Amino acid sequence: MTRADAPAGTGRPYAEVIGDPIAQSKSPVIHGFWLDSLGIDAEYRKTLVAAADLPGYFADRRADPAWRGCNITIPHKIAALDLVEDRGGVRQSIGAINCVLRDGDALIGTNTDAGGFVAPIVGLDLTGQHVTVIGAGGAARAVLFALSKLGVGRVTVMNRSPLKAAGLLAGFGLKGDVVPLAAPLAPTTALLVNTSALGMTGQPPLEIDLAPLPEDAVVYDIVYAPLETPLLAQAHARGLDTVDGLEMLIGQAALAFELLFDAPPPRDRDEELRALLTS
């Protein structure tokens, strides 16, 4: 029996990742690798939860003393805020959560996406630089929050709904503009980040031309299934620097793991973990 399909109620401590879809999630592999490496007697699973079932899911888990918490992926990062306590003011700062922790009978929401996003680009000086972000969902909120702390210049958001995207820019105090997904990229873009599900296995493709980007631009795709998305393949063909979805996934997972299991993960084994995830 794998960590992903072990039934609830075994009495063994466990955490999990929830979303819809969820089959593509690599979180059980990541957390399972760390649990085994540290010899922690606990499990990490993945559970399909439809939007209509989200309140019932939290009610059920609240009643299970073995449940330590969960990570949250598409499409629940915003909706889950209304079902848990927000002691850290995440609603006001980021507006989305990707992790829920148990504190006695209380369920506490937090967000590790912002820290996970920044980790791979910590050495990149984005001060005053133009950044283009694709999407305006829960992941975009974490990315825009992080960008607001990095001193970036203009931010362009590419999204189907201009009003929603414009509201996010204003909410995070970022100066910039909103353009349709079909708009050409600005040649001043120093960092392009895809925060949408476009290009993910089973989702529509992300149709975008990277030709306008300068030679020193960085392309960052948070999608990790497939690992080399068409966006990253196009960037590689142009010789641009890239950051793949595993970088952010492992980064945010590391922050969540310590919260869920009270132990820092063995980051000195990241190369071994990446090999496992891509085998």
PDB file of C-alpha atoms in Angstrom:
ATOM      1  CA  MET A   1       0.000   0.000   0.000  1.00  0.00           C
ATOM      2  CA  THR A   2       1.432   3.379  -0.976  1.00  0.00           C
ATOM      3  CA  ARG A   3       1.388   6.548   1.072  1.00  0.00           C
ATOM      4  CA  ALA A   4      -0.988   8.067  -1.466  1.00  0.00           C
ATOM      5  CA  ASP A   5      -3.721   5.462  -1.142  1.00  0.00           C
ATOM      6  CA  ALA A   6      -3.506   4.471   2.533  1.00  0.00           C
ATOM      7  CA  PRO A   7      -6.958   4.770   4.126  1.00  0.00           C
ATOM      8  CA  ALA A   8      -7.696   7.243   6.891  1.00  0.00           C
ATOM      9  CA  GLY A   9      -8.276   6.009  10.396  1.00  0.00           C
ATOM     10  CA  THR A  10      -5.187   3.792  10.723  1.00  0.00           C
ATOM     11  CA  GLY A  11      -4.121   5.710  13.829  1.00  0.00           C
ATOM     12  CA  ARG A  12      -0.730   6.513  12.319  1.00  0.00           C
ATOM     13  CA  PRO A  13      -0.004  10.271  12.079  1.00  0.00           C
ATOM     14  CA  TYR A  14      -0.541  11.546   8.558  1.00  0.00           C
ATOM     15  CA  ALA A  15      -0.818  14.637   6.417  1.00  0.00           C
ATOM     16  CA  GLU A  16      -1.927  14.954   2.810  1.00  0.00           C
ATOM     17  CA  VAL A  17      -2.360  17.160  -0.212  1.00  0.00           C
ATOM     18  CA  ILE A  18      -5.851  17.948  -1.492  1.00  0.00           C
ATOM     19  CA  GLY A  19      -7.071  19.313  -4.797  1.00  0.00           C
ATOM     20  CA  ASP A  20      -9.076  18.596  -7.930  1.00  0.00           C
ATOM     21  CA  PRO A  21      -7.392  17.169  -9.965  1.00  0.00           C
ATOM     22  CA  ILE A  22      -4.864  15.532  -7.650  1.00  0.00           C
ATOM     23  CA  ALA A  23      -3.480  12.493  -9.526  1.00  0.00           C
ATOM     24  CA  GLN A  24      -0.574  14.578 -10.865  1.00  0.00           C
ATOM     25  CA  SER A  25       0.635  15.677  -7.430  1.00  0.00           C
ATOM     26  CA  LYS A  26       4.226  14.804  -6.534  1.00  0.00           C
ATOM     27  CA  SER A  27       3.834  15.992  -2.941  1.00  0.00           C
ATOM     28  CA  PRO A  28       3.467  12.446  -1.517  1.00  0.00           C
ATOM     29  CA  VAL A  29       6.781  11.475  -3.104  1.00  0.00           C
ATOM     30  CA  ILE A  30       8.521  14.546  -1.667  1.00  0.00           C
ATOM     31  CA  HIS A  31       7.156  14.286   1.857  1.00  0.00           C
ATOM     32  CA  GLY A  32       7.455  10.495   1.826  1.00  0.00           C
ATOM     33  CA  PHE A  33      11.127  10.771   0.878  1.00  0.00           C
ATOM     34  CA  TRP A  34      11.763  13.175   3.767  1.00  0.00           C
ATOM     35  CA  LEU A  35       9.800  11.085   6.272  1.00  0.00           C
ATOM     36  CA  ASP A  36      11.763   7.980   5.327  1.00  0.00           C
ATOM     37  CA  SER A  37      15.063   9.879   5.380  1.00  0.00           C
ATOM     38  CA  LEU A  38      14.416  11.148   8.898  1.00  0.00           C
ATOM     39  CA  GLY A  39      12.879   7.919  10.173  1.00  0.00           C
ATOM     40  CA  ILE A  40       9.629   9.646  11.132  1.00  0.00           C
ATOM     41  CA  ASP A  41       6.743   7.214  11.667  1.00  0.00           C
ATOM     42  CA  ALA A  42       4.089   9.086   9.703  1.00  0.00           C
ATOM     43  CA  GLU A  43       2.425   9.094   6.279  1.00  0.00           C
ATOM     44  CA  TYR A  44       1.713  11.641   3.571  1.00  0.00           C
ATOM     45  CA  ARG A  45      -1.107  11.044   1.081  1.00  0.00           C
ATOM     46  CA  LYS A  46      -3.008  12.708  -1.728  1.00  0.00           C
ATOM     47  CA  THR A  47      -6.787  13.027  -1.638  1.00  0.00           C
ATOM     48  CA  LEU A  48      -9.175  14.151  -4.342  1.00  0.00           C
ATOM     49  CA  VAL A  49     -11.541  16.774  -2.914  1.00  0.00           C
ATOM     50  CA  ALA A  50     -14.139  18.470  -5.108  1.00  0.00           C
ATOM     51  CA  ALA A  51     -15.058  22.090  -4.401  1.00  0.00           C
ATOM     52  CA  ALA A  52     -18.491  21.144  -3.043  1.00  0.00           C
ATOM     53  CA  ASP A  53     -16.901  18.653  -0.650  1.00  0.00           C
ATOM     54  CA  LEU A  54     -14.347  21.022   0.874  1.00  0.00           C
ATOM     55  CA  PRO A  55     -16.369  21.925   4.027  1.00  0.00           C
ATOM     56  CA  GLY A  56     -17.111  18.263   4.698  1.00  0.00           C
ATOM     57  CA  TYR A  57     -13.476  17.338   4.189  1.00  0.00           C
ATOM     58  CA  PHE A  58     -12.298  19.709   6.920  1.00  0.00           C
ATOM     59  CA  ALA A  59     -15.098  18.601   9.246  1.00  0.00           C
ATOM     60  CA  ASP A  60     -14.049  14.970   8.826  1.00  0.00           C
ATOM     61  CA  ARG A  61     -10.340  15.657   9.299  1.00  0.00           C
ATOM     62  CA  ARG A  62     -10.958  17.814  12.352  1.00  0.00           C
ATOM     63  CA  ALA A  63     -12.481  14.719  13.984  1.00  0.00           C
ATOM     64  CA  ASP A  64      -9.486  12.506  13.114  1.00  0.00           C
ATOM     65  CA  PRO A  65      -6.750  12.864  15.767  1.00  0.00           C
ATOM     66  CA  ALA A  66      -4.154  11.235  13.498  1.00  0.00           C
ATOM     67  CA  TRP A  67      -4.459  14.033  10.909  1.00  0.00           C
ATOM     68  CA  ARG A  68      -1.650  16.611  11.168  1.00  0.00           C
ATOM     69  CA  GLY A  69      -2.805  18.905   8.374  1.00  0.00           C
ATOM     70  CA  CYS A  70      -2.745  19.269   4.620  1.00  0.00           C
ATOM     71  CA  ASN A  71      -1.293  21.077   1.673  1.00  0.00           C
ATOM     72  CA  ILE A  72      -3.773  22.632  -0.740  1.00  0.00           C
ATOM     73  CA  THR A  73      -3.535  22.878  -4.504  1.00  0.00           C
ATOM     74  CA  ILE A  74      -5.837  23.948  -7.355  1.00  0.00           C
ATOM     75  CA  PRO A  75      -8.652  24.994  -7.015  1.00  0.00           C
ATOM     76  CA  HIS A  76      -9.032  25.374  -3.224  1.00  0.00           C
ATOM     77  CA  LYS A  77      -6.366  27.907  -2.183  1.00  0.00           C
ATOM     78  CA  ILE A  78      -8.816  30.788  -1.835  1.00  0.00           C
ATOM     79  CA  ALA A  79     -11.992  28.954  -0.823  1.00  0.00           C
ATOM     80  CA  ALA A  80     -10.227  27.156   2.048  1.00  0.00           C
ATOM     81  CA  LEU A  81      -9.598  30.490   3.772  1.00  0.00           C
ATOM     82  CA  ASP A  82     -13.256  30.652   4.785  1.00  0.00           C
ATOM     83  CA  LEU A  83     -13.098  27.253   6.492  1.00  0.00           C
ATOM     84  CA  VAL A  84     -10.083  27.664   8.787  1.00  0.00           C
ATOM     85  CA  GLU A  85      -8.630  30.174  11.229  1.00  0.00           C
ATOM     86  CA  ASP A  86      -6.375  32.891   9.833  1.00  0.00           C
ATOM     87  CA  ARG A  87      -4.153  33.756  12.787  1.00  0.00           C
ATOM     88  CA  GLY A  88      -1.335  35.093  10.619  1.00  0.00           C
ATOM     89  CA  GLY A  89      -3.432  37.549   8.594  1.00  0.00           C
ATOM     90  CA  VAL A  90      -2.941  35.643   5.339  1.00  0.00           C
ATOM     91  CA  ARG A  91      -6.255  36.930   3.999  1.00  0.00           C
ATOM     92  CA  GLN A  92      -4.988  40.503   4.161  1.00  0.00           C
ATOM     93  CA  SER A  93      -1.430  39.790   2.997  1.00  0.00           C
ATOM     94  CA  ILE A  94      -1.660  37.094   0.283  1.00  0.00           C
ATOM     95  CA  GLY A  95      -5.348  36.234   0.101  1.00  0.00           C
ATOM     96  CA  ALA A  96      -4.833  32.491  -0.379  1.00  0.00           C
ATOM     97  CA  ILE A  97      -3.547  29.551   1.650  1.00  0.00           C
ATOM     98  CA  ASN A  98      -1.760  26.388   0.590  1.00  0.00           C
ATOM     99  CA  CYS A  99      -1.322  24.729   3.980  1.00  0.00           C
ATOM    100  CA  VAL A 100      -3.612  23.937   6.933  1.00  0.00           C
ATOM    101  CA  LEU A 101      -2.257  22.849  10.313  1.00  0.00           C
ATOM    102  CA  ARG A 102      -3.945  21.328  13.338  1.00  0.00           C
ATOM    103  CA  ASP A 103      -3.623  23.141  16.661  1.00  0.00           C
ATOM    104  CA  GLY A 104      -5.659  21.053  19.092  1.00  0.00           C
ATOM    105  CA  ASP A 105      -9.203  21.292  17.763  1.00  0.00           C
ATOM    106  CA  ALA A 106      -8.403  24.364  15.659  1.00  0.00           C
ATOM    107  CA  LEU A 107      -7.402  24.350  11.985  1.00  0.00           C
ATOM    108  CA  ILE A 108      -4.942  27.113  11.054  1.00  0.00           C
ATOM    109  CA  GLY A 109      -4.348  28.297   7.499  1.00  0.00           C
ATOM    110  CA  THR A 110      -0.990  29.557   6.238  1.00  0.00           C
ATOM    111  CA  ASN A 111       0.907  30.016   2.979  1.00  0.00           C
ATOM    112  CA  THR A 112       4.320  28.606   2.051  1.00  0.00           C
ATOM    113  CA  ASP A 113       4.012  29.310  -1.687  1.00  0.00           C
ATOM    114  CA  ALA A 114       5.581  32.775  -1.450  1.00  0.00           C
ATOM    115  CA  GLY A 115       8.704  31.452   0.265  1.00  0.00           C
ATOM    116  CA  GLY A 116       8.858  28.504  -2.114  1.00  0.00           C
ATOM    117  CA  PHE A 117       8.616  30.828  -5.117  1.00  0.00           C
ATOM    118  CA  VAL A 118      11.443  33.096  -3.966  1.00  0.00           C
ATOM    119  CA  ALA A 119      13.920  30.363  -2.978  1.00  0.00           C
ATOM    120  CA  PRO A 120      15.147  29.487  -6.524  1.00  0.00           C
ATOM    121  CA  ILE A 121      15.601  33.153  -7.549  1.00  0.00           C
ATOM    122  CA  VAL A 122      17.041  34.534  -4.319  1.00  0.00           C
ATOM    123  CA  GLY A 123      20.261  35.455  -6.146  1.00  0.00           C
ATOM    124  CA  LEU A 124      18.444  37.286  -8.953  1.00  0.00           C
ATOM    125  CA  ASP A 125      18.416  41.064  -8.544  1.00  0.00           C
ATOM    126  CA  LEU A 126      14.912  42.145  -9.568  1.00  0.00           C
ATOM    127  CA  THR A 127      15.117  45.648  -8.112  1.00  0.00           C
ATOM    128  CA  GLY A 128      13.292  47.971 -10.481  1.00  0.00           C
ATOM    129  CA  GLN A 129      12.926  45.221 -13.079  1.00  0.00           C
ATOM    130  CA  HIS A 130       9.880  44.503 -15.236  1.00  0.00           C
ATOM    131  CA  VAL A 131       8.165  41.212 -14.366  1.00  0.00           C
ATOM    132  CA  THR A 132       5.346  39.541 -16.307  1.00  0.00           C
ATOM    133  CA  VAL A 133       3.021  37.152 -14.473  1.00  0.00           C
ATOM    134  CA  ILE A 134       0.602  34.812 -16.247  1.00  0.00           C
ATOM    135  CA  GLY A 135      -2.570  34.068 -14.270  1.00  0.00           C
ATOM    136  CA  ALA A 136      -4.400  35.621 -11.326  1.00  0.00           C
ATOM    137  CA  GLY A 137      -5.379  32.675  -9.116  1.00  0.00           C
ATOM    138  CA  GLY A 138      -4.213  31.516  -5.714  1.00  0.00           C
ATOM    139  CA  ALA A 139      -0.625  30.847  -6.814  1.00  0.00           C
ATOM    140  CA  ALA A 140      -0.448  34.244  -8.505  1.00  0.00           C
ATOM    141  CA  ARG A 141      -1.380  35.883  -5.217  1.00  0.00           C
ATOM    142  CA  ALA A 142       1.623  34.304  -3.492  1.00  0.00           C
ATOM    143  CA  VAL A 143       3.922  35.266  -6.369  1.00  0.00           C
ATOM    144  CA  LEU A 144       2.701  38.868  -6.478  1.00  0.00           C
ATOM    145  CA  PHE A 145       3.037  39.126  -2.702  1.00  0.00           C
ATOM    146  CA  ALA A 146       6.638  37.931  -2.977  1.00  0.00           C
ATOM    147  CA  LEU A 147       7.366  40.326  -5.836  1.00  0.00           C
ATOM    148  CA  SER A 148       6.026  43.221  -3.773  1.00  0.00           C
ATOM    149  CA  LYS A 149       8.727  42.442  -1.194  1.00  0.00           C
ATOM    150  CA  LEU A 150      11.538  42.198  -3.758  1.00  0.00           C
ATOM    151  CA  GLY A 151      11.389  45.791  -4.955  1.00  0.00           C
ATOM    152  CA  VAL A 152      10.447  44.999  -8.550  1.00  0.00           C
ATOM    153  CA  GLY A 153       9.463  47.730 -10.950  1.00  0.00           C
ATOM    154  CA  ARG A 154       6.553  47.376 -13.334  1.00  0.00           C
ATOM    155  CA  VAL A 155       4.481  44.183 -13.203  1.00  0.00           C
ATOM    156  CA  THR A 156       2.365  43.043 -16.120  1.00  0.00           C
ATOM    157  CA  VAL A 157      -0.338  40.466 -15.419  1.00  0.00           C
ATOM    158  CA  MET A 158      -1.636  38.418 -18.332  1.00  0.00           C
ATOM    159  CA  ASN A 159      -5.093  37.071 -17.560  1.00  0.00           C
ATOM    160  CA  ARG A 160      -8.521  36.382 -19.035  1.00  0.00           C
ATOM    161  CA  SER A 161     -10.212  38.610 -16.449  1.00  0.00           C
ATOM    162  CA  PRO A 162      -8.622  42.089 -16.451  1.00  0.00           C
ATOM    163  CA  LEU A 163     -10.640  43.363 -13.478  1.00  0.00           C
ATOM    164  CA  LYS A 164      -9.515  40.517 -11.222  1.00  0.00           C
ATOM    165  CA  ALA A 165      -5.873  40.978 -12.204  1.00  0.00           C
ATOM    166  CA  ALA A 166      -5.999  44.755 -11.799  1.00  0.00           C
ATOM    167  CA  GLY A 167      -7.427  44.286  -8.319  1.00  0.00           C
ATOM    168  CA  LEU A 168      -4.499  42.051  -7.385  1.00  0.00           C
ATOM    169  CA  LEU A 169      -1.940  44.589  -8.560  1.00  0.00           C
ATOM    170  CA  ALA A 170      -3.610  47.312  -6.532  1.00  0.00           C
ATOM    171  CA  GLY A 171      -3.990  45.064  -3.512  1.00  0.00           C
ATOM    172  CA  PHE A 172      -0.274  44.293  -3.407  1.00  0.00           C
ATOM    173  CA  GLY A 173       0.740  47.899  -4.085  1.00  0.00           C
ATOM    174  CA  LEU A 174       2.365  47.004  -7.397  1.00  0.00           C
ATOM    175  CA  LYS A 175       2.547  49.353 -10.366  1.00  0.00           C
ATOM    176  CA  GLY A 176       1.902  47.875 -13.767  1.00  0.00           C
ATOM    177  CA  ASP A 177      -0.745  46.850 -16.230  1.00  0.00           C
ATOM    178  CA  VAL A 178      -3.062  44.026 -17.208  1.00  0.00           C
ATOM    179  CA  VAL A 179      -3.156  42.523 -20.694  1.00  0.00           C
ATOM    180  CA  PRO A 180      -5.010  39.593 -22.323  1.00  0.00           C
ATOM    181  CA  LEU A 181      -3.351  36.194 -22.557  1.00  0.00           C
ATOM    182  CA  ALA A 182      -2.987  36.678 -26.307  1.00  0.00           C
ATOM    183  CA  ALA A 183      -1.031  39.930 -25.959  1.00  0.00           C
ATOM    184  CA  PRO A 184       2.629  39.951 -27.051  1.00  0.00           C
ATOM    185  CA  LEU A 185       5.258  39.922 -24.317  1.00  0.00           C
ATOM    186  CA  ALA A 186       7.017  43.186 -23.548  1.00  0.00           C
ATOM    187  CA  PRO A 187      10.701  43.180 -24.607  1.00  0.00           C
ATOM    188  CA  THR A 188      11.570  44.758 -21.241  1.00  0.00           C
ATOM    189  CA  THR A 189      10.486  41.667 -19.297  1.00  0.00           C
ATOM    190  CA  ALA A 190      13.318  40.445 -17.042  1.00  0.00           C
ATOM    191  CA  LEU A 191      11.319  37.627 -15.441  1.00  0.00           C
ATOM    192  CA  LEU A 192       8.321  35.756 -16.875  1.00  0.00           C
ATOM    193  CA  VAL A 193       6.345  33.625 -14.417  1.00  0.00           C
ATOM    194  CA  ASN A 194       3.537  31.252 -15.362  1.00  0.00           C
ATOM    195  CA  THR A 195       1.315  30.814 -12.291  1.00  0.00           C
ATOM    196  CA  SER A 196      -1.608  29.344 -14.224  1.00  0.00           C
ATOM    197  CA  ALA A 197      -2.443  25.681 -14.866  1.00  0.00           C
ATOM    198  CA  LEU A 198      -2.032  26.232 -18.621  1.00  0.00           C
ATOM    199  CA  GLY A 199       0.460  23.742 -20.001  1.00  0.00           C
ATOM    200  CA  MET A 200      -0.189  21.226 -17.223  1.00  0.00           C
ATOM    201  CA  THR A 201      -0.981  17.661 -18.243  1.00  0.00           C
ATOM    202  CA  GLY A 202      -4.712  17.500 -18.980  1.00  0.00           C
ATOM    203  CA  GLN A 203      -5.080  21.288 -19.195  1.00  0.00           C
ATOM    204  CA  PRO A 204      -5.177  23.580 -22.254  1.00  0.00           C
ATOM    205  CA  PRO A 205      -1.787  24.625 -23.643  1.00  0.00           C
ATOM    206  CA  LEU A 206      -0.168  27.955 -22.853  1.00  0.00           C
ATOM    207  CA  GLU A 207       0.128  29.597 -26.249  1.00  0.00           C
ATOM    208  CA  ILE A 208       2.728  32.333 -25.999  1.00  0.00           C
ATOM    209  CA  ASP A 209       5.659  33.518 -28.103  1.00  0.00           C
ATOM    210  CA  LEU A 210       8.877  34.140 -26.167  1.00  0.00           C
ATOM    211  CA  ALA A 211      10.588  35.829 -29.130  1.00  0.00           C
ATOM    212  CA  PRO A 212      10.209  39.381 -27.716  1.00  0.00           C
ATOM    213  CA  LEU A 213      12.066  38.505 -24.483  1.00  0.00           C
ATOM    214  CA  PRO A 214      15.621  39.832 -24.069  1.00  0.00           C
ATOM    215  CA  GLU A 215      18.551  37.398 -24.043  1.00  0.00           C
ATOM    216  CA  ASP A 216      19.017  37.696 -20.265  1.00  0.00           C
ATOM    217  CA  ALA A 217      15.359  37.091 -19.348  1.00  0.00           C
ATOM    218  CA  VAL A 218      14.445  34.284 -16.935  1.00  0.00           C
ATOM    219  CA  VAL A 219      11.408  32.056 -17.571  1.00  0.00           C
ATOM    220  CA  TYR A 220       9.808  30.460 -14.489  1.00  0.00           C
ATOM    221  CA  ASP A 221       6.983  27.931 -14.844  1.00  0.00           C
ATOM    222  CA  ILE A 222       5.382  26.687 -11.620  1.00  0.00           C
ATOM    223  CA  VAL A 223       3.757  23.775 -13.518  1.00  0.00           C
ATOM    224  CA  TYR A 224       5.638  20.549 -12.799  1.00  0.00           C
ATOM    225  CA  ALA A 225       3.620  17.939 -14.704  1.00  0.00           C
ATOM    226  CA  PRO A 226       5.172  17.710 -17.230  1.00  0.00           C
ATOM    227  CA  LEU A 227       8.468  18.920 -15.784  1.00  0.00           C
ATOM    228  CA  GLU A 228       9.575  20.427 -19.078  1.00  0.00           C
ATOM    229  CA  THR A 229       6.473  22.270 -20.157  1.00  0.00           C
ATOM    230  CA  PRO A 230       6.155  23.641 -23.695  1.00  0.00           C
ATOM    231  CA  LEU A 231       6.910  27.071 -22.181  1.00  0.00           C
ATOM    232  CA  LEU A 232      10.221  25.874 -20.738  1.00  0.00           C
ATOM    233  CA  ALA A 233      11.042  23.924 -23.910  1.00  0.00           C
ATOM    234  CA  GLN A 234      10.595  27.119 -25.909  1.00  0.00           C
ATOM    235  CA  ALA A 235      12.778  29.012 -23.424  1.00  0.00           C
ATOM    236  CA  HIS A 236      15.500  26.347 -23.639  1.00  0.00           C
ATOM    237  CA  ALA A 237      15.400  26.534 -27.443  1.00  0.00           C
ATOM    238  CA  ARG A 238      16.129  30.247 -27.137  1.00  0.00           C
ATOM    239  CA  GLY A 239      18.920  29.677 -24.623  1.00  0.00           C
ATOM    240  CA  LEU A 240      17.107  31.516 -21.819  1.00  0.00           C
ATOM    241  CA  ASP A 241      17.641  30.741 -18.149  1.00  0.00           C
ATOM    242  CA  THR A 242      14.728  28.813 -16.651  1.00  0.00           C
ATOM    243  CA  VAL A 243      13.255  27.698 -13.336  1.00  0.00           C
ATOM    244  CA  ASP A 244      11.040  24.622 -13.407  1.00  0.00           C
ATOM    245  CA  GLY A 245       8.046  23.792 -11.259  1.00  0.00           C
ATOM    246  CA  LEU A 246       9.919  21.338  -9.038  1.00  0.00           C
ATOM    247  CA  GLU A 247      12.009  24.181  -7.627  1.00  0.00           C
ATOM    248  CA  MET A 248       8.991  25.969  -6.181  1.00  0.00           C
ATOM    249  CA  LEU A 249       7.239  22.710  -5.308  1.00  0.00           C
ATOM    250  CA  ILE A 250      10.171  21.463  -3.230  1.00  0.00           C
ATOM    251  CA  GLY A 251      10.720  24.897  -1.697  1.00  0.00           C
ATOM    252  CA  GLN A 252       7.156  25.346  -0.486  1.00  0.00           C
ATOM    253  CA  ALA A 253       6.981  21.689   0.559  1.00  0.00           C
ATOM    254  CA  ALA A 254      10.070  22.097   2.743  1.00  0.00           C
ATOM    255  CA  LEU A 255       8.446  24.952   4.664  1.00  0.00           C
ATOM    256  CA  ALA A 256       5.199  22.982   5.020  1.00  0.00           C
ATOM    257  CA  PHE A 257       6.989  19.786   6.088  1.00  0.00           C
ATOM    258  CA  GLU A 258       8.565  21.477   9.088  1.00  0.00           C
ATOM    259  CA  LEU A 259       5.184  22.872  10.127  1.00  0.00           C
ATOM    260  CA  LEU A 260       3.400  19.543   9.674  1.00  0.00           C
ATOM    261  CA  PHE A 261       5.979  17.191  11.165  1.00  0.00           C
ATOM    262  CA  ASP A 262       7.982  19.447  13.521  1.00  0.00           C
ATOM    263  CA  ALA A 263      11.297  18.676  11.815  1.00  0.00           C
ATOM    264  CA  PRO A 264      13.297  20.378   9.045  1.00  0.00           C
ATOM    265  CA  PRO A 265      13.585  18.249   5.895  1.00  0.00           C
ATOM    266  CA  PRO A 266      17.022  17.021   4.749  1.00  0.00           C
ATOM    267  CA  ARG A 267      17.649  19.606   2.018  1.00  0.00           C
ATOM    268  CA  ASP A 268      21.172  18.260   1.541  1.00  0.00           C
ATOM    269  CA  ARG A 269      19.498  15.388  -0.337  1.00  0.00           C
ATOM    270  CA  ASP A 270      17.660  17.616  -2.871  1.00  0.00           C
ATOM    271  CA  GLU A 271      19.630  16.216  -5.805  1.00  0.00           C
ATOM    272  CA  GLU A 272      18.594  12.683  -4.861  1.00  0.00           C
ATOM    273  CA  LEU A 273      14.999  13.838  -4.427  1.00  0.00           C
ATOM    274  CA  ARG A 274      14.911  15.504  -7.861  1.00  0.00           C
ATOM    275  CA  ALA A 275      16.260  12.324  -9.426  1.00  0.00           C
ATOM    276  CA  LEU A 276      13.461  10.362  -7.736  1.00  0.00           C
ATOM    277  CA  LEU A 277      10.824  12.830  -8.913  1.00  0.00           C
ATOM    278  CA  THR A 278      12.012  12.742 -12.515  1.00  0.00           C
ATOM    279  CA  SER A 279      12.654   9.012 -12.823  1.00  0.00           C
TER     280      SER A 279
END
